[in-house]
Amino acid sequence: MHKFILVFSALLTLSSSYIVDFGPVVKATKGSIWPHPKTIVSTNYFRTLRPSTFDFETIGYKCDILQSAIDRYKQIIVVHLRRLRYKADSSYSNKWRNSSEFNGSMEALKVDLKKSCEKYPHLDMDESYDLKISENQATLSAESIWGVLRGLESFSQLLYLSPDGRTLLVNETTIFDEPRFKHRGLLVDTSRHFISMSTLERILDGMAYNKLNVFHWHIVDDHSFPYQSVKYPEMTRGAYHPSMIYSQKDVADIIEYARLRGIRVMAEFDTPGHTASWGASHPELLTKCYGVYTGKLGPINPILDENYDFIYSLYDEIVDVFPDKYVHLGGDEVGFECWQTNQDILNYMKQYNMTSFVQLEEFYIQKLIDKVASLNAIPIVWQEVFTNGVRLPKGTIVHVWTGDRRKLLLKITEQKLPALLSSCWYLDHLSTGGDWVKFYNCEPHDFTVKEDLRKLVLGGEACMWSEVVDDSNVIQRIFPRASATAEKLWSPMNVVDIEDAKSRMEEHYCRMRLRNINAQPPSGPGLCLA
Amino acid sequence: MHKFILVFSALLTLSSSYIVDFGPVVKATKGSIWPHPKTIVSTNYFRTLRPSTFDFETIGYKCDILQSAIDRYKQIIVVHLRRLRYKADSSYSNKWRNSSEFNGSMEALKVDLKKSCEKYPHLDMDESYDLKISENQATLSAESIWGVLRGLESFSQLLYLSPDGRTLLVNETTIFDEPRFKHRGLLVDTSRHFISMSTLERILDGMAYNKLNVFHWHIVDDHSFPYQSVKYPEMTRGAYHPSMIYSQKDVADIIEYARLRGIRVMAEFDTPGHTASWGASHPELLTKCYGVYTGKLGPINPILDENYDFIYSLYDEIVDVFPDKYVHLGGDEVGFECWQTNQDILNYMKQYNMTSFVQLEEFYIQKLIDKVASLNAIPIVWQEVFTNGVRLPKGTIVHVWTGDRRKLLLKITEQKLPALLSSCWYLDHLSTGGDWVKFYNCEPHDFTVKEDLRKLVLGGEACMWSEVVDDSNVIQRIFPRASATAEKLWSPMNVVDIEDAKSRMEEHYCRMRLRNINAQPPSGPGLCLA
């Protein structure tokens, strides 16, 4: 094992003193935090942490979320060391112990939760925390449980392997951290391909490791309807297969798994378009087409009272099943070709003085929005609902997914509506090489300098549409590419240095691998010992 | 489980009678062969095959390769059924048994190998086979063991699940098959990221399932040197890490694993560029740079006799360790910046009347080619060696990797040199969506209509450069994208129908999943029950 040192010194040589430009071996940082904290002061003083004896000491409020997090992070710390230890060079001296910068071992991290726990994470949750590791102190404190969760994640990321591979080290560090944006999401489409429960859980783990806090579950779409409704269980006839269904227990398990990690689960049942799979069980919901389209079905038929009864009733259930206050109504890409051929629809429009199909769409969405509002939930809609001119109640969030993001964000926020950004973070858009950089270079606030408008951008989401991903590759495609989005949404606006980010991301992807997230290499040649 | 039928009928409805163009659910074929055979006549008559009692009956020559293949395919057939069976609808009638097209069960496939086995696969091996499954007969026959391997793969792909999910069916079919090109390769770069042995074995499995027959092992490069030489074990100082090394046993295991699947292992030790990692142990091999590059090292220094001693001796070993007759010498992307600054090199060139660095490169490559020829091996070189004007001995293969493939293939073959094509099959070049279609649309013979020139194109290779792939994603990125290359190189030139290919590939990717190859979805929304 003596080669270990040689290898690494060789690599250092490689990346500095060869002329042929073969691109660098991307060097990973040690113990850096992703996403970058708001303020962090690190020193060269360090302490040691022995996973076998180390413990968390709760000195404030306690609750199930805290206990579960402590159990998880203890496990993570043990695994970090166990999986790395044998890779290191045991013959390497442990002279670091004699270093004047070594300040002894750290037996515990005090965890000071200052307020009692909330049950569910929510848009306005407080995620700030203080973390101080010094010679005399090792304390994580936060006003809320959500801050504790974020702080525990940061603490776990500070740890790195000692040069002799026998233990973990942590540099003395002072952090005050809080996110720049409240809504830091990941959309996962489980309709184009089914994604298994265990993969969804790994995705939620990965979100927690990136401080992402909203799982936007695009659960159904044209291609399949895997959600097993309590009221309308027959709708899973639109599922791909009986083994490709989320039961009520599955949904509850995902919500609980996410809750324990401070992640909101926001469901989307996209209408009136993107509903072909609904027709497998309820063709009467969909518009009958005529003319060249005779025999085909279109979007939801918006002129039938009984359709509203059905959809209202489904939304009663959705709001009941998903505890989050926000419900994504979809509303994107509604095609008018079918409505155009249906005489009943044309008559109806005439009767109500509608002169365009946009008005008909507005009519539908308006009713749905009113319904959701009556359920004390807040709607989120894709941008078309806004650009088509639907009057949106105050507080409705407009989700930007295509086109000129700056123009759109300006238009939306000028109308005092809150917005979410996704158009620059489509994970299904692939380019050759380490293409996370394009995600990293997207700044959500570059559409204006006006603070009052900027404030209306609540955050954004990386979107994993699943046309060509399934359990085989979805995690690799999300991580670490969505980590770029996570940092843009968490870290201060001035964290933009790509070279610095590359080194930190190299560590971060490998750290996810240690934790059983099959993250792919982000930037270029290198090694991950996980 | 009654829903099974409903689901599938719903899907059929979905893809035909909804107006909103949400893209089709890609429907998989049942029992189609990838790559498409040269000639195949299928009928609607079918027989049943019970994995628990089915057997192969060898009626010709036997050998270890045959026995191993039979063991593998028996296992594959058992696994196919076991992994699919529970997904099917057991309530579905088994009325197929009463069908007039049902011709009873098939207890065995006779395997008639007509000549004794060769030990190693080689460029000119005979891969043709006849497969006949009729009411009275089920026979695979081939002149050579390599044809038997290809025929067993085809046979295994003909099987599909019966509607009641209880057994496998196979349609009565007559196939005569042989490849269009002799050399159907996959390059895997194990230098930019290390790829583990088990992943390499899965890749070889996947190659066999696609009838690819050359594993081009780009084993070392600038970034790391994982090959553990017998003569120069210190060269692994250029490896990333002691755990990231291929021992002699590992290499032998890969060669054996490949041999049993009819796959050649062709090693590449790229010189004189791409050798930075060699310098970790032997900096004296590399050119010292001066001037602005002082302190840096460049390509192999071609003016030192002792360097040739070293490289010749390494090649003695390479030719000994890798049994294939062909050795890839590399020769691509040699930068001249460093040579330019080295006065010894400039003096040497003057002394020998060399007026350009291309001549110096030629001088080096020429010596290496002569050496390899003296070892009774045949060199393969990247295209630059040819375009730079190095005189190549008859039979040297020129490997096209960039630029205008038609012009290059024409130039090379007009000089009566054999060629390999890779430039249109770079697997590291990513595009959004199901981007295998771009690989599928590349025709290796479209550079000329002259048969004598076309014949000089021996085939090609899909190339998996590993800058941003490692064990987490390399298999997903290769399969099924390299399957497109595999079909272009195996099937007749007129097999070009993309829609037909989409359906067959949908089955094929899912079939690979059944066999533990983590292939990713190729084309669009759909389901794989593996």
PDB file of C-alpha atoms in Angstrom, chain B residues 100-340:
ATOM      1  CA  SER B 100     -54.247 -24.007 -34.895  1.00  0.00           C
ATOM      2  CA  GLU B 101     -50.883 -22.284 -35.062  1.00  0.00           C
ATOM      3  CA  PHE B 102     -49.593 -23.992 -31.948  1.00  0.00           C
ATOM      4  CA  ASN B 103     -47.240 -26.795 -32.913  1.00  0.00           C
ATOM      5  CA  GLY B 104     -46.455 -28.316 -29.576  1.00  0.00           C
ATOM      6  CA  SER B 105     -43.579 -28.034 -27.251  1.00  0.00           C
ATOM      7  CA  MET B 106     -39.930 -27.949 -28.109  1.00  0.00           C
ATOM      8  CA  GLU B 107     -37.845 -30.099 -25.821  1.00  0.00           C
ATOM      9  CA  ALA B 108     -34.441 -29.302 -27.188  1.00  0.00           C
ATOM     10  CA  LEU B 109     -32.450 -27.301 -29.662  1.00  0.00           C
ATOM     11  CA  LYS B 110     -29.979 -29.412 -31.563  1.00  0.00           C
ATOM     12  CA  VAL B 111     -26.649 -27.669 -31.839  1.00  0.00           C
ATOM     13  CA  ASP B 112     -24.588 -28.881 -34.736  1.00  0.00           C
ATOM     14  CA  LEU B 113     -21.054 -27.538 -34.722  1.00  0.00           C
ATOM     15  CA  LYS B 114     -19.456 -28.798 -37.914  1.00  0.00           C
ATOM     16  CA  LYS B 115     -15.810 -28.079 -37.276  1.00  0.00           C
ATOM     17  CA  SER B 116     -13.638 -28.326 -34.214  1.00  0.00           C
ATOM     18  CA  CYS B 117     -13.273 -25.201 -32.132  1.00  0.00           C
ATOM     19  CA  GLU B 118     -10.662 -22.546 -32.600  1.00  0.00           C
ATOM     20  CA  LYS B 119      -9.231 -21.307 -29.350  1.00  0.00           C
ATOM     21  CA  TYR B 120      -9.389 -17.557 -29.879  1.00  0.00           C
ATOM     22  CA  PRO B 121     -11.720 -15.410 -31.929  1.00  0.00           C
ATOM     23  CA  HIS B 122      -9.952 -13.528 -34.717  1.00  0.00           C
ATOM     24  CA  LEU B 123     -10.633 -11.037 -37.483  1.00  0.00           C
ATOM     25  CA  ASP B 124     -11.435 -13.670 -40.093  1.00  0.00           C
ATOM     26  CA  MET B 125     -13.496 -15.955 -37.919  1.00  0.00           C
ATOM     27  CA  ASP B 126     -16.626 -17.444 -39.438  1.00  0.00           C
ATOM     28  CA  GLU B 127     -19.667 -16.145 -37.557  1.00  0.00           C
ATOM     29  CA  SER B 128     -22.349 -17.476 -39.887  1.00  0.00           C
ATOM     30  CA  TYR B 129     -25.035 -19.837 -38.680  1.00  0.00           C
ATOM     31  CA  ASP B 130     -28.289 -21.488 -39.703  1.00  0.00           C
ATOM     32  CA  LEU B 131     -31.184 -21.640 -37.294  1.00  0.00           C
ATOM     33  CA  LYS B 132     -34.300 -23.572 -38.133  1.00  0.00           C
ATOM     34  CA  ILE B 133     -37.286 -23.955 -35.854  1.00  0.00           C
ATOM     35  CA  SER B 134     -40.183 -25.774 -37.446  1.00  0.00           C
ATOM     36  CA  GLU B 135     -42.796 -28.279 -36.455  1.00  0.00           C
ATOM     37  CA  ASN B 136     -40.340 -31.116 -36.825  1.00  0.00           C
ATOM     38  CA  GLN B 137     -37.056 -29.510 -36.270  1.00  0.00           C
ATOM     39  CA  ALA B 138     -35.131 -27.186 -34.012  1.00  0.00           C
ATOM     40  CA  THR B 139     -31.568 -26.983 -35.124  1.00  0.00           C
ATOM     41  CA  LEU B 140     -28.754 -24.512 -34.941  1.00  0.00           C
ATOM     42  CA  SER B 141     -25.855 -25.350 -37.187  1.00  0.00           C
ATOM     43  CA  ALA B 142     -22.636 -23.572 -37.954  1.00  0.00           C
ATOM     44  CA  GLU B 143     -19.251 -24.284 -39.404  1.00  0.00           C
ATOM     45  CA  SER B 144     -17.464 -22.652 -36.523  1.00  0.00           C
ATOM     46  CA  ILE B 145     -17.928 -22.210 -32.800  1.00  0.00           C
ATOM     47  CA  TRP B 146     -18.238 -18.458 -33.380  1.00  0.00           C
ATOM     48  CA  GLY B 147     -21.275 -19.002 -35.545  1.00  0.00           C
ATOM     49  CA  VAL B 148     -22.763 -21.202 -32.842  1.00  0.00           C
ATOM     50  CA  LEU B 149     -22.319 -18.391 -30.299  1.00  0.00           C
ATOM     51  CA  ARG B 150     -24.081 -15.904 -32.551  1.00  0.00           C
ATOM     52  CA  GLY B 151     -26.828 -18.414 -33.274  1.00  0.00           C
ATOM     53  CA  LEU B 152     -27.432 -19.154 -29.602  1.00  0.00           C
ATOM     54  CA  GLU B 153     -27.816 -15.447 -28.971  1.00  0.00           C
ATOM     55  CA  SER B 154     -30.344 -15.168 -31.792  1.00  0.00           C
ATOM     56  CA  PHE B 155     -32.219 -18.199 -30.530  1.00  0.00           C
ATOM     57  CA  SER B 156     -32.478 -16.718 -27.037  1.00  0.00           C
ATOM     58  CA  GLN B 157     -33.857 -13.510 -28.507  1.00  0.00           C
ATOM     59  CA  LEU B 158     -36.605 -15.324 -30.409  1.00  0.00           C
ATOM     60  CA  LEU B 159     -38.248 -16.403 -27.165  1.00  0.00           C
ATOM     61  CA  TYR B 160     -41.100 -14.379 -25.734  1.00  0.00           C
ATOM     62  CA  LEU B 161     -43.531 -14.734 -22.877  1.00  0.00           C
ATOM     63  CA  SER B 162     -46.793 -16.548 -23.489  1.00  0.00           C
ATOM     64  CA  PRO B 163     -49.924 -14.426 -22.935  1.00  0.00           C
ATOM     65  CA  ASP B 164     -50.682 -16.225 -19.681  1.00  0.00           C
ATOM     66  CA  GLY B 165     -47.128 -15.663 -18.514  1.00  0.00           C
ATOM     67  CA  ARG B 166     -46.572 -19.307 -17.723  1.00  0.00           C
ATOM     68  CA  THR B 167     -44.087 -20.266 -20.357  1.00  0.00           C
ATOM     69  CA  LEU B 168     -42.033 -19.066 -23.275  1.00  0.00           C
ATOM     70  CA  LEU B 169     -43.058 -19.223 -26.896  1.00  0.00           C
ATOM     71  CA  VAL B 170     -41.033 -19.223 -30.050  1.00  0.00           C
ATOM     72  CA  ASN B 171     -42.327 -18.696 -33.555  1.00  0.00           C
ATOM     73  CA  GLU B 172     -41.322 -21.123 -36.253  1.00  0.00           C
ATOM     74  CA  THR B 173     -38.518 -19.353 -37.979  1.00  0.00           C
ATOM     75  CA  THR B 174     -35.759 -19.976 -40.479  1.00  0.00           C
ATOM     76  CA  ILE B 175     -32.652 -17.871 -40.279  1.00  0.00           C
ATOM     77  CA  PHE B 176     -29.463 -17.715 -42.212  1.00  0.00           C
ATOM     78  CA  ASP B 177     -27.268 -15.108 -40.714  1.00  0.00           C
ATOM     79  CA  GLU B 178     -23.789 -13.713 -41.025  1.00  0.00           C
ATOM     80  CA  PRO B 179     -22.284 -10.304 -40.352  1.00  0.00           C
ATOM     81  CA  ARG B 180     -21.766  -7.619 -42.928  1.00  0.00           C
ATOM     82  CA  PHE B 181     -18.499  -6.459 -41.304  1.00  0.00           C
ATOM     83  CA  LYS B 182     -15.810  -8.526 -39.622  1.00  0.00           C
ATOM     84  CA  HIS B 183     -14.710  -5.993 -37.024  1.00  0.00           C
ATOM     85  CA  ARG B 184     -17.555  -4.795 -34.787  1.00  0.00           C
ATOM     86  CA  GLY B 185     -15.988  -3.159 -31.815  1.00  0.00           C
ATOM     87  CA  LEU B 186     -16.535  -1.206 -28.665  1.00  0.00           C
ATOM     88  CA  LEU B 187     -13.739   0.977 -27.338  1.00  0.00           C
ATOM     89  CA  VAL B 188     -13.693   1.448 -23.581  1.00  0.00           C
ATOM     90  CA  ASP B 189     -11.335   4.010 -22.073  1.00  0.00           C
ATOM     91  CA  THR B 190     -10.225   2.900 -18.608  1.00  0.00           C
ATOM     92  CA  SER B 191      -7.821   5.782 -18.058  1.00  0.00           C
ATOM     93  CA  ARG B 192      -9.893   8.951 -17.671  1.00  0.00           C
ATOM     94  CA  HIS B 193     -11.935   7.089 -15.083  1.00  0.00           C
ATOM     95  CA  PHE B 194     -11.180   3.640 -13.778  1.00  0.00           C
ATOM     96  CA  ILE B 195     -13.788   1.018 -14.653  1.00  0.00           C
ATOM     97  CA  SER B 196     -14.098  -1.937 -12.308  1.00  0.00           C
ATOM     98  CA  MET B 197     -13.709  -5.551 -13.373  1.00  0.00           C
ATOM     99  CA  SER B 198     -17.335  -6.398 -12.732  1.00  0.00           C
ATOM    100  CA  THR B 199     -18.471  -3.492 -14.885  1.00  0.00           C
ATOM    101  CA  LEU B 200     -16.117  -4.570 -17.673  1.00  0.00           C
ATOM    102  CA  GLU B 201     -17.632  -8.056 -17.479  1.00  0.00           C
ATOM    103  CA  ARG B 202     -21.149  -6.626 -17.732  1.00  0.00           C
ATOM    104  CA  ILE B 203     -19.971  -4.657 -20.776  1.00  0.00           C
ATOM    105  CA  LEU B 204     -18.658  -7.841 -22.377  1.00  0.00           C
ATOM    106  CA  ASP B 205     -21.992  -9.528 -21.668  1.00  0.00           C
ATOM    107  CA  GLY B 206     -23.752  -6.629 -23.341  1.00  0.00           C
ATOM    108  CA  MET B 207     -21.420  -6.861 -26.320  1.00  0.00           C
ATOM    109  CA  ALA B 208     -22.304 -10.532 -26.739  1.00  0.00           C
ATOM    110  CA  TYR B 209     -26.021  -9.664 -26.631  1.00  0.00           C
ATOM    111  CA  ASN B 210     -25.355  -7.273 -29.527  1.00  0.00           C
ATOM    112  CA  LYS B 211     -22.983  -9.564 -31.445  1.00  0.00           C
ATOM    113  CA  LEU B 212     -20.157  -7.077 -31.039  1.00  0.00           C
ATOM    114  CA  ASN B 213     -16.886  -8.941 -31.378  1.00  0.00           C
ATOM    115  CA  VAL B 214     -13.962  -6.662 -30.511  1.00  0.00           C
ATOM    116  CA  PHE B 215     -13.315  -5.172 -27.099  1.00  0.00           C
ATOM    117  CA  HIS B 216     -10.901  -2.343 -27.861  1.00  0.00           C
ATOM    118  CA  TRP B 217      -9.306  -1.771 -24.487  1.00  0.00           C
ATOM    119  CA  HIS B 218      -7.984   1.786 -24.404  1.00  0.00           C
ATOM    120  CA  ILE B 219      -6.323   0.790 -21.197  1.00  0.00           C
ATOM    121  CA  VAL B 220      -3.947   3.690 -20.461  1.00  0.00           C
ATOM    122  CA  ASP B 221      -3.777   7.355 -21.377  1.00  0.00           C
ATOM    123  CA  ASP B 222      -2.553  10.680 -20.014  1.00  0.00           C
ATOM    124  CA  HIS B 223      -4.653  10.562 -16.876  1.00  0.00           C
ATOM    125  CA  SER B 224      -3.880   7.174 -15.441  1.00  0.00           C
ATOM    126  CA  PHE B 225      -1.968   3.992 -16.112  1.00  0.00           C
ATOM    127  CA  PRO B 226      -3.973   1.159 -14.541  1.00  0.00           C
ATOM    128  CA  TYR B 227      -2.210  -1.670 -16.432  1.00  0.00           C
ATOM    129  CA  GLN B 228       0.117  -3.646 -14.165  1.00  0.00           C
ATOM    130  CA  SER B 229       2.998  -4.627 -16.379  1.00  0.00           C
ATOM    131  CA  VAL B 230       4.997  -7.773 -15.670  1.00  0.00           C
ATOM    132  CA  LYS B 231       8.216  -6.134 -16.745  1.00  0.00           C
ATOM    133  CA  TYR B 232       7.564  -2.644 -15.420  1.00  0.00           C
ATOM    134  CA  PRO B 233       5.200  -2.982 -12.476  1.00  0.00           C
ATOM    135  CA  GLU B 234       6.287   0.454 -11.284  1.00  0.00           C
ATOM    136  CA  MET B 235       4.266   1.980 -14.119  1.00  0.00           C
ATOM    137  CA  THR B 236       1.133   1.682 -11.978  1.00  0.00           C
ATOM    138  CA  ARG B 237       2.518   4.649 -10.067  1.00  0.00           C
ATOM    139  CA  GLY B 238       0.642   6.397 -12.843  1.00  0.00           C
ATOM    140  CA  ALA B 239      -2.586   4.708 -11.744  1.00  0.00           C
ATOM    141  CA  TYR B 240      -5.125   6.780  -9.870  1.00  0.00           C
ATOM    142  CA  HIS B 241      -4.906   4.574  -6.814  1.00  0.00           C
ATOM    143  CA  PRO B 242      -3.683   1.108  -5.776  1.00  0.00           C
ATOM    144  CA  SER B 243      -7.272  -0.104  -5.874  1.00  0.00           C
ATOM    145  CA  MET B 244      -7.572   1.136  -9.458  1.00  0.00           C
ATOM    146  CA  ILE B 245      -5.216  -1.250 -11.212  1.00  0.00           C
ATOM    147  CA  TYR B 246      -5.696  -4.165 -13.594  1.00  0.00           C
ATOM    148  CA  SER B 247      -3.414  -6.962 -12.450  1.00  0.00           C
ATOM    149  CA  GLN B 248      -2.143  -9.580 -14.880  1.00  0.00           C
ATOM    150  CA  LYS B 249      -4.813 -11.884 -13.515  1.00  0.00           C
ATOM    151  CA  ASP B 250      -7.476  -9.274 -14.181  1.00  0.00           C
ATOM    152  CA  VAL B 251      -6.310  -8.872 -17.757  1.00  0.00           C
ATOM    153  CA  ALA B 252      -6.228 -12.632 -18.270  1.00  0.00           C
ATOM    154  CA  ASP B 253      -9.718 -12.890 -16.786  1.00  0.00           C
ATOM    155  CA  ILE B 254     -11.058 -10.285 -19.194  1.00  0.00           C
ATOM    156  CA  ILE B 255      -9.449 -12.019 -22.159  1.00  0.00           C
ATOM    157  CA  GLU B 256     -10.924 -15.357 -21.091  1.00  0.00           C
ATOM    158  CA  TYR B 257     -14.350 -13.881 -20.374  1.00  0.00           C
ATOM    159  CA  ALA B 258     -14.313 -12.308 -23.818  1.00  0.00           C
ATOM    160  CA  ARG B 259     -12.964 -15.423 -25.548  1.00  0.00           C
ATOM    161  CA  LEU B 260     -15.848 -17.515 -24.236  1.00  0.00           C
ATOM    162  CA  ARG B 261     -18.201 -14.996 -25.849  1.00  0.00           C
ATOM    163  CA  GLY B 262     -16.363 -14.823 -29.158  1.00  0.00           C
ATOM    164  CA  ILE B 263     -15.005 -11.364 -28.423  1.00  0.00           C
ATOM    165  CA  ARG B 264     -11.469 -10.351 -29.286  1.00  0.00           C
ATOM    166  CA  VAL B 265      -9.593  -8.159 -26.831  1.00  0.00           C
ATOM    167  CA  MET B 266      -7.509  -5.606 -28.657  1.00  0.00           C
ATOM    168  CA  ALA B 267      -5.266  -3.529 -26.434  1.00  0.00           C
ATOM    169  CA  GLU B 268      -4.202   0.029 -27.097  1.00  0.00           C
ATOM    170  CA  PHE B 269      -1.133   1.590 -25.520  1.00  0.00           C
ATOM    171  CA  ASP B 270      -1.320   4.960 -27.201  1.00  0.00           C
ATOM    172  CA  THR B 271       2.025   6.663 -27.971  1.00  0.00           C
ATOM    173  CA  PRO B 272       3.875   8.975 -28.497  1.00  0.00           C
ATOM    174  CA  GLY B 273       1.222  11.391 -27.184  1.00  0.00           C
ATOM    175  CA  HIS B 274      -1.320  10.553 -24.475  1.00  0.00           C
ATOM    176  CA  THR B 275       1.484   9.277 -22.257  1.00  0.00           C
ATOM    177  CA  ALA B 276       1.606  11.698 -19.341  1.00  0.00           C
ATOM    178  CA  SER B 277       0.792   8.939 -16.864  1.00  0.00           C
ATOM    179  CA  TRP B 278       3.825   6.964 -18.080  1.00  0.00           C
ATOM    180  CA  GLY B 279       5.934   9.760 -16.692  1.00  0.00           C
ATOM    181  CA  ALA B 280       4.801   9.089 -13.150  1.00  0.00           C
ATOM    182  CA  SER B 281       7.225   6.157 -13.119  1.00  0.00           C
ATOM    183  CA  HIS B 282       9.442   6.861 -16.134  1.00  0.00           C
ATOM    184  CA  PRO B 283       9.792  10.595 -16.703  1.00  0.00           C
ATOM    185  CA  GLU B 284      12.896   9.863 -18.798  1.00  0.00           C
ATOM    186  CA  LEU B 285      10.600   8.509 -21.520  1.00  0.00           C
ATOM    187  CA  LEU B 286       9.068  11.900 -22.065  1.00  0.00           C
ATOM    188  CA  THR B 287      10.475  14.946 -23.801  1.00  0.00           C
ATOM    189  CA  LYS B 288      11.799  17.710 -21.572  1.00  0.00           C
ATOM    190  CA  CYS B 289      10.402  21.023 -22.658  1.00  0.00           C
ATOM    191  CA  TYR B 290      12.218  24.352 -22.505  1.00  0.00           C
ATOM    192  CA  GLY B 291      11.454  27.970 -23.166  1.00  0.00           C
ATOM    193  CA  VAL B 292       7.993  28.926 -21.992  1.00  0.00           C
ATOM    194  CA  TYR B 293       7.408  25.276 -21.153  1.00  0.00           C
ATOM    195  CA  THR B 294      10.509  24.780 -19.026  1.00  0.00           C
ATOM    196  CA  GLY B 295       9.888  22.231 -16.299  1.00  0.00           C
ATOM    197  CA  LYS B 296       7.142  20.509 -18.237  1.00  0.00           C
ATOM    198  CA  LEU B 297       7.180  17.201 -20.050  1.00  0.00           C
ATOM    199  CA  GLY B 298       5.827  16.420 -23.483  1.00  0.00           C
ATOM    200  CA  PRO B 299       5.256  13.331 -25.650  1.00  0.00           C
ATOM    201  CA  ILE B 300       7.648  10.415 -25.676  1.00  0.00           C
ATOM    202  CA  ASN B 301      11.121  11.551 -26.611  1.00  0.00           C
ATOM    203  CA  PRO B 302      11.712   9.921 -30.012  1.00  0.00           C
ATOM    204  CA  ILE B 303      15.446  10.531 -30.310  1.00  0.00           C
ATOM    205  CA  LEU B 304      16.643   8.382 -27.433  1.00  0.00           C
ATOM    206  CA  ASP B 305      17.700   4.793 -28.148  1.00  0.00           C
ATOM    207  CA  GLU B 306      16.975   3.739 -24.589  1.00  0.00           C
ATOM    208  CA  ASN B 307      13.367   4.854 -25.007  1.00  0.00           C
ATOM    209  CA  TYR B 308      12.991   2.465 -27.914  1.00  0.00           C
ATOM    210  CA  ASP B 309      14.543  -0.294 -25.820  1.00  0.00           C
ATOM    211  CA  PHE B 310      11.899   0.364 -23.189  1.00  0.00           C
ATOM    212  CA  ILE B 311       8.963   0.598 -25.538  1.00  0.00           C
ATOM    213  CA  TYR B 312      10.036  -2.405 -27.607  1.00  0.00           C
ATOM    214  CA  SER B 313      10.324  -4.408 -24.454  1.00  0.00           C
ATOM    215  CA  LEU B 314       6.892  -3.243 -23.297  1.00  0.00           C
ATOM    216  CA  TYR B 315       5.457  -4.234 -26.675  1.00  0.00           C
ATOM    217  CA  ASP B 316       7.096  -7.667 -26.383  1.00  0.00           C
ATOM    218  CA  GLU B 317       5.013  -8.031 -23.259  1.00  0.00           C
ATOM    219  CA  ILE B 318       1.829  -6.596 -24.757  1.00  0.00           C
ATOM    220  CA  VAL B 319       1.909  -8.968 -27.695  1.00  0.00           C
ATOM    221  CA  ASP B 320       2.524 -11.786 -25.262  1.00  0.00           C
ATOM    222  CA  VAL B 321      -0.265 -10.853 -22.846  1.00  0.00           C
ATOM    223  CA  PHE B 322      -2.944 -10.054 -25.435  1.00  0.00           C
ATOM    224  CA  PRO B 323      -3.380 -12.968 -27.820  1.00  0.00           C
ATOM    225  CA  ASP B 324      -5.076 -10.989 -30.577  1.00  0.00           C
ATOM    226  CA  LYS B 325      -3.054 -10.528 -33.746  1.00  0.00           C
ATOM    227  CA  TYR B 326      -3.908  -6.840 -33.908  1.00  0.00           C
ATOM    228  CA  VAL B 327      -2.393  -4.216 -31.646  1.00  0.00           C
ATOM    229  CA  HIS B 328      -3.628  -0.645 -31.577  1.00  0.00           C
ATOM    230  CA  LEU B 329      -0.660   1.719 -31.494  1.00  0.00           C
ATOM    231  CA  GLY B 330      -2.620   4.932 -31.068  1.00  0.00           C
ATOM    232  CA  GLY B 331      -0.693   7.766 -32.642  1.00  0.00           C
ATOM    233  CA  ASP B 332      -3.402  10.410 -32.334  1.00  0.00           C
ATOM    234  CA  GLU B 333      -3.201  14.012 -31.248  1.00  0.00           C
ATOM    235  CA  VAL B 334       0.568  14.388 -30.951  1.00  0.00           C
ATOM    236  CA  GLY B 335       1.387  17.948 -29.978  1.00  0.00           C
ATOM    237  CA  PHE B 336       4.647  19.396 -31.310  1.00  0.00           C
ATOM    238  CA  GLU B 337       4.935  22.398 -28.947  1.00  0.00           C
ATOM    239  CA  CYS B 338       7.363  20.636 -26.644  1.00  0.00           C
ATOM    240  CA  TRP B 339       9.577  19.020 -29.266  1.00  0.00           C
ATOM    241  CA  GLN B 340       9.918  22.488 -30.733  1.00  0.00           C
TER     242      GLN B 340
END
